Coordinates of C-alpha atoms and ligand atoms in Angstrom, one line a residue:
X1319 CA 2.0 65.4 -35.3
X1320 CA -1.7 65.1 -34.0
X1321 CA -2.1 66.5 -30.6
X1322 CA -4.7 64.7 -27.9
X1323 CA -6.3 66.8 -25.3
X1324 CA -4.9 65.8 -21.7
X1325 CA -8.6 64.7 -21.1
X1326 CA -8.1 61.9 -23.5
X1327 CA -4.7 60.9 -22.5
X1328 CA -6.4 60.6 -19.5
X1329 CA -8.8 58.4 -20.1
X1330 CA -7.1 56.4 -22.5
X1331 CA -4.5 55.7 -19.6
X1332 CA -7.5 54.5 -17.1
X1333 CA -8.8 52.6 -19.8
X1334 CA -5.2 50.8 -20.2
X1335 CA -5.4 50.4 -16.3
X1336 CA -8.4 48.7 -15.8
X1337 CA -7.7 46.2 -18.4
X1338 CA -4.0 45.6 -17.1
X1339 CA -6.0 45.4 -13.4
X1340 CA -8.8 42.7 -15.0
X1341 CA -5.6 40.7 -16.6
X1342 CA -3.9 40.2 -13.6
X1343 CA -7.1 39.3 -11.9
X1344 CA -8.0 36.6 -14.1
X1345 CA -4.2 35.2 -13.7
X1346 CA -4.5 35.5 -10.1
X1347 CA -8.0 34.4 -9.6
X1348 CA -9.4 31.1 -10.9
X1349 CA -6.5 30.4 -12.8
X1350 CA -5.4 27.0 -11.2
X1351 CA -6.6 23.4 -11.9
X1352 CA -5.8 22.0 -8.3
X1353 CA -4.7 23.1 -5.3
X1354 CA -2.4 21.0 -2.9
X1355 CA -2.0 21.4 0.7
X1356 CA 0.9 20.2 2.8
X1357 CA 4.7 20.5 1.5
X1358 CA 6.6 18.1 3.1
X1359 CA 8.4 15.6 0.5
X1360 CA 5.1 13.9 -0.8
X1361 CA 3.2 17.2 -1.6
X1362 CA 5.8 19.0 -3.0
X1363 CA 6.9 16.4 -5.6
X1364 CA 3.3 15.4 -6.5
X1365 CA 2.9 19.4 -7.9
X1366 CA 6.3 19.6 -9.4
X1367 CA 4.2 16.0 -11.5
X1368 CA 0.9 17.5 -12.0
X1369 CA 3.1 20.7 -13.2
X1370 CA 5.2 18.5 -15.8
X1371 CA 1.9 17.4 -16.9
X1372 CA 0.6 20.9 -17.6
X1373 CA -1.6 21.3 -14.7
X1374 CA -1.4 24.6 -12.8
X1375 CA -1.0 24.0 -9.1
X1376 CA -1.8 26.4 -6.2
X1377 CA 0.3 25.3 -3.4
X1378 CA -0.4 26.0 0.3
X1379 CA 0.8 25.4 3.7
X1380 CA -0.1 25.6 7.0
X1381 CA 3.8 27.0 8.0
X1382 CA 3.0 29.5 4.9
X1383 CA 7.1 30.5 5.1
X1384 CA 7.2 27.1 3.1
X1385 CA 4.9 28.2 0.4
X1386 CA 7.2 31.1 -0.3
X1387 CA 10.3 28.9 -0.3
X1388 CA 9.2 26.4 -2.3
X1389 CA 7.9 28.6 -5.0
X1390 CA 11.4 30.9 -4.8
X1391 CA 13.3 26.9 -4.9
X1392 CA 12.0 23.8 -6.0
X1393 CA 9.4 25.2 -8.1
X1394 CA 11.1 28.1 -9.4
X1395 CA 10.6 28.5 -13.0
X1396 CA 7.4 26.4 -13.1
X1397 CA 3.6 27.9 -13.8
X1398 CA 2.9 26.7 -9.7
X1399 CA 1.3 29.5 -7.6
X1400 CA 1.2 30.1 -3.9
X1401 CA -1.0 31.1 -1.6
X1402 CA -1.1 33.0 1.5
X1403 CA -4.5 31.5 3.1
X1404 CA -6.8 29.0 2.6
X1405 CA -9.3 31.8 1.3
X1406 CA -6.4 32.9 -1.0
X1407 CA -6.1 29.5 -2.1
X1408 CA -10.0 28.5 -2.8
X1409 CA -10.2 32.3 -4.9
X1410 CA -7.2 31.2 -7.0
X1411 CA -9.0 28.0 -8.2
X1412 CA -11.7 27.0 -11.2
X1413 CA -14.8 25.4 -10.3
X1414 CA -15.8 22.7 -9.1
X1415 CA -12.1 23.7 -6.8
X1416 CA -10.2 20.5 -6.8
X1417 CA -8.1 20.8 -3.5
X1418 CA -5.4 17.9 -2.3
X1419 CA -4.3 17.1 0.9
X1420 CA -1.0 15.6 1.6
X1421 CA -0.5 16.2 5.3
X1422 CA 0.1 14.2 8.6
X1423 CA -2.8 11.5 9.1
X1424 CA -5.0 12.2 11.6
X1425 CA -6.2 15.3 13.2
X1426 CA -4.3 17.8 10.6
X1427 CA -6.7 16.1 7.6
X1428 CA -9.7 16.7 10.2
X1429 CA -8.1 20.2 11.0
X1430 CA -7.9 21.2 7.7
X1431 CA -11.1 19.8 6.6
X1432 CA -13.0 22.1 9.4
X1433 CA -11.3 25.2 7.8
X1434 CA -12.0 24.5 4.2
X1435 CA -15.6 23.7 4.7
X1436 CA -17.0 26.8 5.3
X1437 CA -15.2 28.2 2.3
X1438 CA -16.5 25.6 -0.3
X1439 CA -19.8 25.3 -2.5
X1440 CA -21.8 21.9 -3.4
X1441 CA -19.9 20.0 -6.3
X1442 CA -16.3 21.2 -4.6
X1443 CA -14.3 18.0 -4.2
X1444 CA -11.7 17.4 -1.3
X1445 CA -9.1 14.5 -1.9
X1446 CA -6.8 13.1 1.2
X1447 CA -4.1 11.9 -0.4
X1448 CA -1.8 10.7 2.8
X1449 CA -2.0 7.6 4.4
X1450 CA -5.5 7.8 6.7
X1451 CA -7.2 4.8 8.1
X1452 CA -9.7 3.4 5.7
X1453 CA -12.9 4.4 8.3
X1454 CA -11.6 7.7 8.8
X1455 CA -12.0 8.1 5.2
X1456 CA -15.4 6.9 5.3
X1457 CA -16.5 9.1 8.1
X1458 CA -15.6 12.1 6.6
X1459 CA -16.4 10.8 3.0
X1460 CA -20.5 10.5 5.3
X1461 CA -19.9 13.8 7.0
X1462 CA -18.9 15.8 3.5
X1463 CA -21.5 14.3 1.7
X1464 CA -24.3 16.0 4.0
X1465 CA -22.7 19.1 3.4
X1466 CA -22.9 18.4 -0.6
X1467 CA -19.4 18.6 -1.0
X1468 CA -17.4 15.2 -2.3
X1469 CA -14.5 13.6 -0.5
X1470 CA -12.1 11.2 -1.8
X1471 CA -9.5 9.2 0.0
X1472 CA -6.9 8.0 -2.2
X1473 CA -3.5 6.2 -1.8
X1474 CA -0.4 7.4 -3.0
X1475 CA 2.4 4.9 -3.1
X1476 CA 5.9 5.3 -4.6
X1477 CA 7.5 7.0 -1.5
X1478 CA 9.5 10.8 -3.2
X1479 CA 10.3 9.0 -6.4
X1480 CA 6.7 7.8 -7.4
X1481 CA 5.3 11.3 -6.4
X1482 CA 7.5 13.2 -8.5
X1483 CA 7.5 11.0 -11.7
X1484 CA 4.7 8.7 -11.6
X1485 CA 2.9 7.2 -7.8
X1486 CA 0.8 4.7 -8.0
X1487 CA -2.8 6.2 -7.4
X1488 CA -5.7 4.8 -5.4
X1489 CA -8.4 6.8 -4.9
X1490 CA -12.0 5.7 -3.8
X1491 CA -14.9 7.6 -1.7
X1492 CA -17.7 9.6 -3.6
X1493 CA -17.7 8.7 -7.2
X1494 CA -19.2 11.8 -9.1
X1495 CA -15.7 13.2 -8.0
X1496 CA -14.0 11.3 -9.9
X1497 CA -14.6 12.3 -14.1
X1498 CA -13.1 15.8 -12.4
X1499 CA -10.0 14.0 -11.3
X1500 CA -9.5 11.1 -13.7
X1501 CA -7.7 13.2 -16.0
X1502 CA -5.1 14.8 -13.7
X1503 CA -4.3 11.7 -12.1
X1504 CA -4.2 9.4 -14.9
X1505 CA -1.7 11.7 -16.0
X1506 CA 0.1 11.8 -13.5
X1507 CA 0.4 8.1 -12.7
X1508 CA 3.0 5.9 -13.5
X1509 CA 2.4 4.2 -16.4
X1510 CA 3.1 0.8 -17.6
X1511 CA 2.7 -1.3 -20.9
X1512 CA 1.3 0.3 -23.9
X1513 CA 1.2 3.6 -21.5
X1514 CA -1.8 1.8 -18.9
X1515 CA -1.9 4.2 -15.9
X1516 CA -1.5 2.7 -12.5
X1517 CA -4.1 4.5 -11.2
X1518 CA -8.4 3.7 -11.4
X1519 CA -11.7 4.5 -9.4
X1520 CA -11.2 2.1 -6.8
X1521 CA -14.6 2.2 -5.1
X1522 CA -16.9 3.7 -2.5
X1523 CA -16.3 5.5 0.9
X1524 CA -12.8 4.3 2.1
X1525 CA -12.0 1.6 -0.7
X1526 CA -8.9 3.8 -2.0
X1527 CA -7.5 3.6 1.4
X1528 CA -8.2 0.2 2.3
X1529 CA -6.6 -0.9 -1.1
X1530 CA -3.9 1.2 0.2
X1531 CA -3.4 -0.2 3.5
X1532 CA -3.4 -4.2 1.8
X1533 CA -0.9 -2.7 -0.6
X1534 CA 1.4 -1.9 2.4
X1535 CA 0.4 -5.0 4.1
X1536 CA 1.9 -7.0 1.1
X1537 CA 4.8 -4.2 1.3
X1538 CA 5.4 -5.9 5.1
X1539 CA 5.3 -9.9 3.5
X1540 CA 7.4 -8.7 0.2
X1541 CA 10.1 -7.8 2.2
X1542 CA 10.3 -10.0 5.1
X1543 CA 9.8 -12.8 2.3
X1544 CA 13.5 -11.4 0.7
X1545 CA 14.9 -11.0 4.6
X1546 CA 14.2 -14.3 5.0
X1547 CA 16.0 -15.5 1.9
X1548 CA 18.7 -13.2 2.7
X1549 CA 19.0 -15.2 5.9
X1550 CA 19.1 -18.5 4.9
X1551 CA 21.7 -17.2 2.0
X1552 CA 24.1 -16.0 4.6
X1553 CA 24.1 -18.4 7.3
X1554 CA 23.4 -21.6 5.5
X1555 CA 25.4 -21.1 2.3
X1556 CA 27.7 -18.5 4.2
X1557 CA 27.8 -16.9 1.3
X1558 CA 29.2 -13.0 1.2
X1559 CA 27.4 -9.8 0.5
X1560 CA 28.9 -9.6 -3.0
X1561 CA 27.7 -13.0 -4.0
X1562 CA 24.2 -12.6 -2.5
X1563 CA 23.9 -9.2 -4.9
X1564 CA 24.5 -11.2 -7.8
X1565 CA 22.3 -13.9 -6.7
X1566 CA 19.6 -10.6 -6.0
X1567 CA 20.8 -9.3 -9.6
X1568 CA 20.1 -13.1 -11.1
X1569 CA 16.5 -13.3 -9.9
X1570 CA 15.9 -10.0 -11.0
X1571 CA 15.4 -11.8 -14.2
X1572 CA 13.3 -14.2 -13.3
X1573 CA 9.6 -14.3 -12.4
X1574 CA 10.8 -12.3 -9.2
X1575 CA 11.2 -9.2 -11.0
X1576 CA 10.3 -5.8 -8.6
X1577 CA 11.5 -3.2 -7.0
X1578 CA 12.3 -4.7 -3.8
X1579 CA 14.7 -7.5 -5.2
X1580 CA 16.4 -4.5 -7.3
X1581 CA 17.4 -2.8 -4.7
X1582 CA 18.4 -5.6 -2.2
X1583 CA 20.7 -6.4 -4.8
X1584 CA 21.7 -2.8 -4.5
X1585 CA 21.8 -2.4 -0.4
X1586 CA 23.8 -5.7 -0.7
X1587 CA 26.7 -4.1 -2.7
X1588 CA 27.1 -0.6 -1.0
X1589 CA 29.9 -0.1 0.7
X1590 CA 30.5 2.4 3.8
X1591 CA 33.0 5.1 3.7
X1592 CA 35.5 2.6 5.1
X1593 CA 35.4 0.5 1.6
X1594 CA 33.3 -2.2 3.3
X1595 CA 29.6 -3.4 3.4
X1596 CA 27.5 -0.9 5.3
X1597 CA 24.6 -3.6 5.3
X1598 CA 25.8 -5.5 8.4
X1599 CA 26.7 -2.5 10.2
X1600 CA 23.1 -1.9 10.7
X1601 CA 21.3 -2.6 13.9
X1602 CA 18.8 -5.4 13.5
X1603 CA 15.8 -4.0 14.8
X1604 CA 13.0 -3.1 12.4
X1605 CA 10.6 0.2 12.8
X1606 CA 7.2 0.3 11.5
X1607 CA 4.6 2.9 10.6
X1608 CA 1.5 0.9 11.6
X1609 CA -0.2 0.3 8.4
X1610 CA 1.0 -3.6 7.9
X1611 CA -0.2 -3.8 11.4
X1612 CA -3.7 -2.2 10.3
X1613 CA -3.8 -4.9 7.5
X1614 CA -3.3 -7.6 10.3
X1615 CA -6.0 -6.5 12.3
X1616 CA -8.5 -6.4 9.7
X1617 CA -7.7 -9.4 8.5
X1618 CA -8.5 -11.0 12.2
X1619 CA -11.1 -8.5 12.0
X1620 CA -13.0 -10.1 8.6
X1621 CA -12.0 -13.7 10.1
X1622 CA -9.4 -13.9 7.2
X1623 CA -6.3 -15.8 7.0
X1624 CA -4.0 -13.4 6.2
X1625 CA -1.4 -15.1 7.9
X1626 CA 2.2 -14.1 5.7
X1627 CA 1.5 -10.1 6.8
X1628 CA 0.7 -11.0 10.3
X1629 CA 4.0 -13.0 10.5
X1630 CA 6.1 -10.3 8.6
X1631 CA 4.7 -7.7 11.1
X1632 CA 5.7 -9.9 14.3
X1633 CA 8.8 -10.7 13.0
X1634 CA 9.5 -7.0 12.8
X1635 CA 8.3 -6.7 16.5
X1636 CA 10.6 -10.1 17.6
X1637 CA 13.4 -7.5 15.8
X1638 CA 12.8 -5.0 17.8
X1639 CA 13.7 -7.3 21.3
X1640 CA 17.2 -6.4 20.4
X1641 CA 18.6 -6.0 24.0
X1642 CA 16.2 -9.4 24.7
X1643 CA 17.5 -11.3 21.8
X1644 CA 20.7 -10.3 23.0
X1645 CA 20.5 -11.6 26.2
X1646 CA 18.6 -14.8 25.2
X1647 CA 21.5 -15.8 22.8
X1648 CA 23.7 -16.2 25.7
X1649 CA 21.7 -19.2 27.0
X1650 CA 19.2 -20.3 24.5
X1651 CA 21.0 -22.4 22.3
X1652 CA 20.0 -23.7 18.3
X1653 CA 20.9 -27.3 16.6
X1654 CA 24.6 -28.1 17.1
X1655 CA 27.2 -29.1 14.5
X1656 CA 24.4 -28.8 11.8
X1657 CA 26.6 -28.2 8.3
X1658 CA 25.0 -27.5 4.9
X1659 CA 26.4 -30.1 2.7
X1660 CA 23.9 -30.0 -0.1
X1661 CA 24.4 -28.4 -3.9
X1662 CA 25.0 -24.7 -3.1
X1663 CA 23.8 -23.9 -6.8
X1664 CA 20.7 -26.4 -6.2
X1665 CA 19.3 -24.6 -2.8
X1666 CA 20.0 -21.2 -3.9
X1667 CA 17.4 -22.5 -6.5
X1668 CA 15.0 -23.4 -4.2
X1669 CA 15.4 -20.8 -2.2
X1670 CA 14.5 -18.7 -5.0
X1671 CA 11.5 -20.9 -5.9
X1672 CA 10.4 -20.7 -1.7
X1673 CA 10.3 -16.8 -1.8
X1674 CA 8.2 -17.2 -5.9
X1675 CA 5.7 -19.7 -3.8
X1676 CA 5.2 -17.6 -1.0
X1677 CA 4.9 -14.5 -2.2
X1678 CA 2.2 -16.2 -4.5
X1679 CA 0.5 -17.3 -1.2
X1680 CA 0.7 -13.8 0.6
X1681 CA -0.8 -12.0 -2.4
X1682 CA -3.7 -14.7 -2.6
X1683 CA -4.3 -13.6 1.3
X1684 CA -3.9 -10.0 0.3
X1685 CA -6.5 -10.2 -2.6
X1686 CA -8.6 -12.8 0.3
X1687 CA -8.7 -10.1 2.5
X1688 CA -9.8 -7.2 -0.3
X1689 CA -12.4 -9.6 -1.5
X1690 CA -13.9 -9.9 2.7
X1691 CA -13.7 -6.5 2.9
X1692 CA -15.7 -5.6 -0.4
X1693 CA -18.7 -8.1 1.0
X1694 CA -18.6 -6.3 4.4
X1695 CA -19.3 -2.9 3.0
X1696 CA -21.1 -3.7 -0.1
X1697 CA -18.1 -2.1 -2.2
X1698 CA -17.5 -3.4 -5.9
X1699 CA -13.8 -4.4 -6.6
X1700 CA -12.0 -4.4 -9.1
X1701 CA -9.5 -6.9 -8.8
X1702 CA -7.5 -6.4 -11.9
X1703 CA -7.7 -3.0 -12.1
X1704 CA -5.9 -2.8 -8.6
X1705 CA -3.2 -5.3 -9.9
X1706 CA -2.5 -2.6 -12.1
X1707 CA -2.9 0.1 -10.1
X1708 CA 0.0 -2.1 -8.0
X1709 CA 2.3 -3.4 -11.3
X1710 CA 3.9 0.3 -11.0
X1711 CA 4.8 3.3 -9.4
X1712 CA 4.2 1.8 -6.1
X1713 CA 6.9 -0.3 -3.7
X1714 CA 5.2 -3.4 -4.8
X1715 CA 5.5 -2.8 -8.3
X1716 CA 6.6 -6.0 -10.1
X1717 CA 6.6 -8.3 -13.2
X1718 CA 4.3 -10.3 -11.1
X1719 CA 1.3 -8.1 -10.3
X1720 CA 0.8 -8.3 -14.1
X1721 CA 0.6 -11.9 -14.1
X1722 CA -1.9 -11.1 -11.0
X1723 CA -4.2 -8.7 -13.7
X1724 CA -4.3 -11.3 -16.4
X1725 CA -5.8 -13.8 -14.1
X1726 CA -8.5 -12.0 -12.9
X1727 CA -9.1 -10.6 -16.9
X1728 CA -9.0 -14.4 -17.6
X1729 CA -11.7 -14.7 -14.6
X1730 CA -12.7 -11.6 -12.8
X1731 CA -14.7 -13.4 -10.3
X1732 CA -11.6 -15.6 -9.6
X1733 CA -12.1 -16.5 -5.6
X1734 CA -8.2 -17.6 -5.2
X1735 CA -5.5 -16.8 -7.0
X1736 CA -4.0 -20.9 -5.8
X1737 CA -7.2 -21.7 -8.2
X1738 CA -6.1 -19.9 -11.5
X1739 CA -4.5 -22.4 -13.7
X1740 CA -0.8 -20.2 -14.1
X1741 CA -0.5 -19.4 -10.4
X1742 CA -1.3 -23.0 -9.4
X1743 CA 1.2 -24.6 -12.0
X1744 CA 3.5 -22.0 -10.1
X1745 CA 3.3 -23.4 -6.6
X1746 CA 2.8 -26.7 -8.0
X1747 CA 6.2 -26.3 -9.8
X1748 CA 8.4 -25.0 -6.7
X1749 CA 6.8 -27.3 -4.0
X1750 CA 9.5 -29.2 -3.9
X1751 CA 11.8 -26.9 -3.2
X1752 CA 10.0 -24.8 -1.3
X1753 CA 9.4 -28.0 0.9
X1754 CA 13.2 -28.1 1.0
X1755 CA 14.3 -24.9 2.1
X1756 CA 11.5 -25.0 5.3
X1757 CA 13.3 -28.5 6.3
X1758 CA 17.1 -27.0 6.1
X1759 CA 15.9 -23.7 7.5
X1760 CA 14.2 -25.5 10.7
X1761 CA 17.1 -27.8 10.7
X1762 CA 19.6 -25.5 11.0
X1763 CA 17.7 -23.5 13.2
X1764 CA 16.8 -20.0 10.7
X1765 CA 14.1 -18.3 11.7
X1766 CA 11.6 -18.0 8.7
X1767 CA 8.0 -16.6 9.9
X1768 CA 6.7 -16.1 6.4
X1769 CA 8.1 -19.2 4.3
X1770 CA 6.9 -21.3 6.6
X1771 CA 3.4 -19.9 7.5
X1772 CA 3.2 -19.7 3.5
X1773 CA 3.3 -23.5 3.4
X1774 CA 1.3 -24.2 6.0
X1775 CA -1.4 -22.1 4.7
X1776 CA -1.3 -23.7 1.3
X1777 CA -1.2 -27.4 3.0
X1778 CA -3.8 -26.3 5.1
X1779 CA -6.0 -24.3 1.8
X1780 CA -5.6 -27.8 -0.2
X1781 CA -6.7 -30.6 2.6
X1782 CA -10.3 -31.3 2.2
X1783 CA -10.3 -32.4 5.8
X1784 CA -8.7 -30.7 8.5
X1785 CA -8.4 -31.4 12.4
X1786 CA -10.9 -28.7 13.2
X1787 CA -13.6 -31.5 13.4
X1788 CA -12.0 -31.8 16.7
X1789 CA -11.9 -28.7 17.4
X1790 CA -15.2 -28.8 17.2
X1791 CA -15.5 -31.9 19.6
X1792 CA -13.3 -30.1 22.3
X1793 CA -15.5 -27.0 21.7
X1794 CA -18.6 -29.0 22.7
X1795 CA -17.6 -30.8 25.0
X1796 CA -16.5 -28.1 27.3
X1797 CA -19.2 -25.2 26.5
X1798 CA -21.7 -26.9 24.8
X1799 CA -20.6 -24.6 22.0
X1800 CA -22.6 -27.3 19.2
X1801 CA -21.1 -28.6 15.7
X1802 CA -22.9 -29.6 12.7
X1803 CA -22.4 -33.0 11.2
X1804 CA -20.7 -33.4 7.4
X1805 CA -23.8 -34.8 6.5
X1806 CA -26.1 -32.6 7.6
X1807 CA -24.1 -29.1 7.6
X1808 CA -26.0 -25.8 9.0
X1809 CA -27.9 -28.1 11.7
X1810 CA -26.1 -27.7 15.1
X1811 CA -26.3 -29.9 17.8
X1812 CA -25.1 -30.7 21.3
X1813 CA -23.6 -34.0 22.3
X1814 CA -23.8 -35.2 26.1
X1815 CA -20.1 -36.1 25.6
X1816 CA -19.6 -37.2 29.8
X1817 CA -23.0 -38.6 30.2
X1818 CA -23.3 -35.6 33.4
X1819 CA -23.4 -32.9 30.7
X1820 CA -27.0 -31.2 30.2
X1821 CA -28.8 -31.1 27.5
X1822 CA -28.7 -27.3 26.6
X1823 CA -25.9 -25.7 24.5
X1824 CA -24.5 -22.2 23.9
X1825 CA -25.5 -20.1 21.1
X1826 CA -23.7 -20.6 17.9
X1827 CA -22.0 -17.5 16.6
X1828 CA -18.2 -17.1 14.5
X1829 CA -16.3 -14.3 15.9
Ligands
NBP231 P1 4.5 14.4 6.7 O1 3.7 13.2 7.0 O2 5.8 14.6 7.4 O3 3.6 15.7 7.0 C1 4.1 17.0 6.8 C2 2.9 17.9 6.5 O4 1.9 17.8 7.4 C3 3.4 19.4 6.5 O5 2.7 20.1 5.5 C4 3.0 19.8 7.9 O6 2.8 21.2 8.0 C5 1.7 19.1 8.0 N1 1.2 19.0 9.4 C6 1.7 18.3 10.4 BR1 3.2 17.4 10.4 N2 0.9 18.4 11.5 C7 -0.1 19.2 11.1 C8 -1.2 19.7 11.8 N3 -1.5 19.4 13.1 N4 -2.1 20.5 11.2 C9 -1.9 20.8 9.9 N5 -0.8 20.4 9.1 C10 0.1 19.6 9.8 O7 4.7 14.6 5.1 P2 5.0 13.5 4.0 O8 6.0 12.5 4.3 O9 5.1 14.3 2.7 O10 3.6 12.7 3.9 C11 2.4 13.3 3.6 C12 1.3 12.2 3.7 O11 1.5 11.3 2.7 C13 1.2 11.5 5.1 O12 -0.1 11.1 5.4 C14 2.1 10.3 4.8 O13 1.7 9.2 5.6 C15 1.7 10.0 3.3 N6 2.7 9.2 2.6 C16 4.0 9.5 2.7 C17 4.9 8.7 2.0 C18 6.4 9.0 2.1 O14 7.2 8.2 1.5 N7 6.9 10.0 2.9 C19 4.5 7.8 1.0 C20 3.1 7.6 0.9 C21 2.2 8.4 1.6 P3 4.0 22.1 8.5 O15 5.0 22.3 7.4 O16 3.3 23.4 8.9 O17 4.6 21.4 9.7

């Protein structure tokens, strides 16, 4: 046998070293696509995705005893890395370092922003992927770009599900971001179709959270639309919660379609320990997050009439007067001795074609609103695209929204949806109904916020002539606020409506 001097061995063995030493370097140094920070429920289920879809995550958090749990737990088994700072973190990933945020909105995103900075080169890209107000996003999408770094604010809707096995994805701020990110998050996304992701650039500065904060908005309307029919189901056609889950299971085949009537159908059909419903066990009083009540204010904001979402987000506020409602129901009496006698089969049918009209109205509003918004800040929409981004993954996602896409592909500067030729044969074709149900429902003394602003706001979108000429007269006569004439529009004048009226007037300006 050949013999090697121990000077060899030696050297042979340091050689064998250094290379083992390099390997595990490059594993544990630039070796992950994206990292994510923040691992509550969202985070943590959005890497377990991106590591389904072959993407290496480096997970970090600011309790860093979570890192080590989740990687010895949920993501035991998978190619997912942990870190053990945020300078840990940034070594571990390629260039330019893709790095997600999915933490409390607010200060942490700011907090963690601050930290990273300093640690980042020109071309590194930061994405907030929680649920920040849209100008937040478009302050810090400003402030990064100075520091040539790109930000990107994007929504994530789908709640655990969607972030684990296919969210709905909306991300906007600075574009050259975005052929770095396209892939992961297109494959991440739900998909629907022939495999369309539900996820696209969205648009400048804090477009992906603004889309967002509609999409919740709508969220608000969706459901308070079904609450509503829900209401009228039980204590018009006193019908039971067995018989209003089929009903729910019924018009899940129809043009109503979504998530939300699936599982109203479901909520309506659990039963409690006890063997009974658990639905009207629960107290009454809704709770909100704040971002239909965002979509609201803007809306009042841009002079838009997004009326549906402002009514769903007051009715959840009248909910929450529980010990007030209480009270009140003691002395404030409703119509008396006011029985349903109609065709139960007939107005569960228009009640189905009420909540179809309605939600076609508060998704006209919602798209009313994105359109106001994209003139205020110069940002270019595109409408279909966020219909699909919307048609899965998301809460919203329906048969619907896809209906929504092909009538901005038939017309993508569509100003209404009422004025594309399928969604106005819609309302068209429940009117009647939909006229019906309002009547009984105010008869019989149902509160229904959102069917009937819905109406009104189509009555009032169709009239050529509404009473706001004397509005206009009133508005003159005691400010001297002006008003143009139909025949001569954009000229403002005063009239001396009492004869001891001067002859100046106010400035003319809309708020
Ligand atoms: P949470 O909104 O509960 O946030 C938890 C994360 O934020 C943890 O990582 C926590 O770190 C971190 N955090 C907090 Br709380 N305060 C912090 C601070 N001051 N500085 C730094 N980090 C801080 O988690 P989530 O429910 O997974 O939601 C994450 C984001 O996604 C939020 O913006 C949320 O609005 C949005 N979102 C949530 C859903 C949903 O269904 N839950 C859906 C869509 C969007 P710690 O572990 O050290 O406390």
């Amino acid at each position: 046998m050949r013999k090697f001097s121990r000077d060899r061995i030696t050297a042979v063995k340091t050689l064998i070293e250094t290379l083992i030493f390099e390997r595990n370097q490059t594993s544990t140094m630039a070796q992950a696509d994206i990292a994510l920070i923040g691992l509550a429920v969202m985070g943590q289920n959005l890497i377990l995705n991106m590591n389904d879809h072959g993407f290496v995550v480096c997970a970090f958090n600011r309790t860093v005893s979570k890192v080590h749990d989740f990687l010895n737990n949920e993501a035991k088994g998978t190619k997912v890395i942990g870190a053990e700072s945020l300078k840990d973190m940034v070594s571990k990933l390629k260039k330019p370092c893709r790095i997600i945020l999915l933490v409390k909105a607010g200060q942490a995103v700011d907090d963690f922003i601050d930290k990273l900075v300093p640690l980042l080169e020109p071309g590194d890209i930061i994405i907030d992927g929680g649920n920040s107000e849209y100008r937040d996003t478009t302050r810090r999408c400003k402030s990064l770009k100075e520091k040539n770094l790109l930000f990107v604010g994007s929504g994530v809707s789908g709640g655990e599900d969607g972030a684990r096995y296919g969210p709905s994805l909306m991300p906007g701020g600075h574009k050259d971001a975005w052929p770095h990110l396209k892939d992961i998050f297109q494959s991440i996304a739900a998909k629907v179709g022939t495999g369309e992701p539900c996820c696209d650039w969205v648009g400048d500065e804090g477009a992906g959270h603004f889309v967002k904060m509609v999409h919740n908005g709508i969220e608000y309307g969706d459901m308070q639309l079904i609450c509503e029919a829900y209401h009228l189901m039980k204590d018009v056609l006193c019908m039971n919660h067995d018989e209003m889950a089929q009903v729910f299971e019924q018009w899940n085949k129809t043009e109503l379609d979504s998530f939300l009537i699936e599982i109203t159908a479901n909520i309506l059909k659990f039963k409690d320990a006890d063997g009974t419903n658990l639905l009207p066990k629960i107290r009454d009083s809704a709770g909100q997050k704040g971002t239909g009540k965002w979509t609201a204010i803007s809306a009042l904001e841009y002079g838009t009439p997004v009326t549906l979402i402002g009514e769903a987000v007051f009715a959840r506020c009248l909910s929450s007067l529980k010990d007030e409602r209480v009270q009140a129901s003691k002395s404030l009496s409703g119509p008396q001795g006011v029985k349903f006698t109609g065709n139960k089969a007939q107005f569960l049918e228009d009640i189905r074609k009420a909540l179809y009209a309605s939600k076609i109205i508060s998704y006209a509003q919602g798209f009313m609103l994105l359109r106001q918004a994209a003139l205020e800040f110069g940002w270019s929409l595109n409408y279909g695209a966020i219909a699909l981004m919307w048609r899965g993954g998301c809460i919203i996602r329906s048969v619907f929204l896809g209906k929504i896409k092909e009538a901005f592909d038939r017309n993508p500067e569509l100003q209404s949806l009422l004025l594309d030729s399928f969604f106005s044969k819609a309302v068209q074709d429940c009117q009647d109904s939909w006229r019906r149900v309002v009547s009984t429902g105010v008869q019989q003394g149902i509160p229904m916020p959102s069917f009937t602003t819905a109406l009104s706001f189509y009555d009032g979108y169709r009239h050529e002539m509404l009473p706001a000429n004397l509005l206009q007269a009133q508005r003159d006569y005691f400010g001297a606020h002006t008003y143009e004439l139909l025949s001569n529009p954009g000229t403002f004048i005063h009239t001396n409506w009492t004869g001891h009226g001067g002859k100046v007037s106010s400035s003319s300006y809309n708020a």
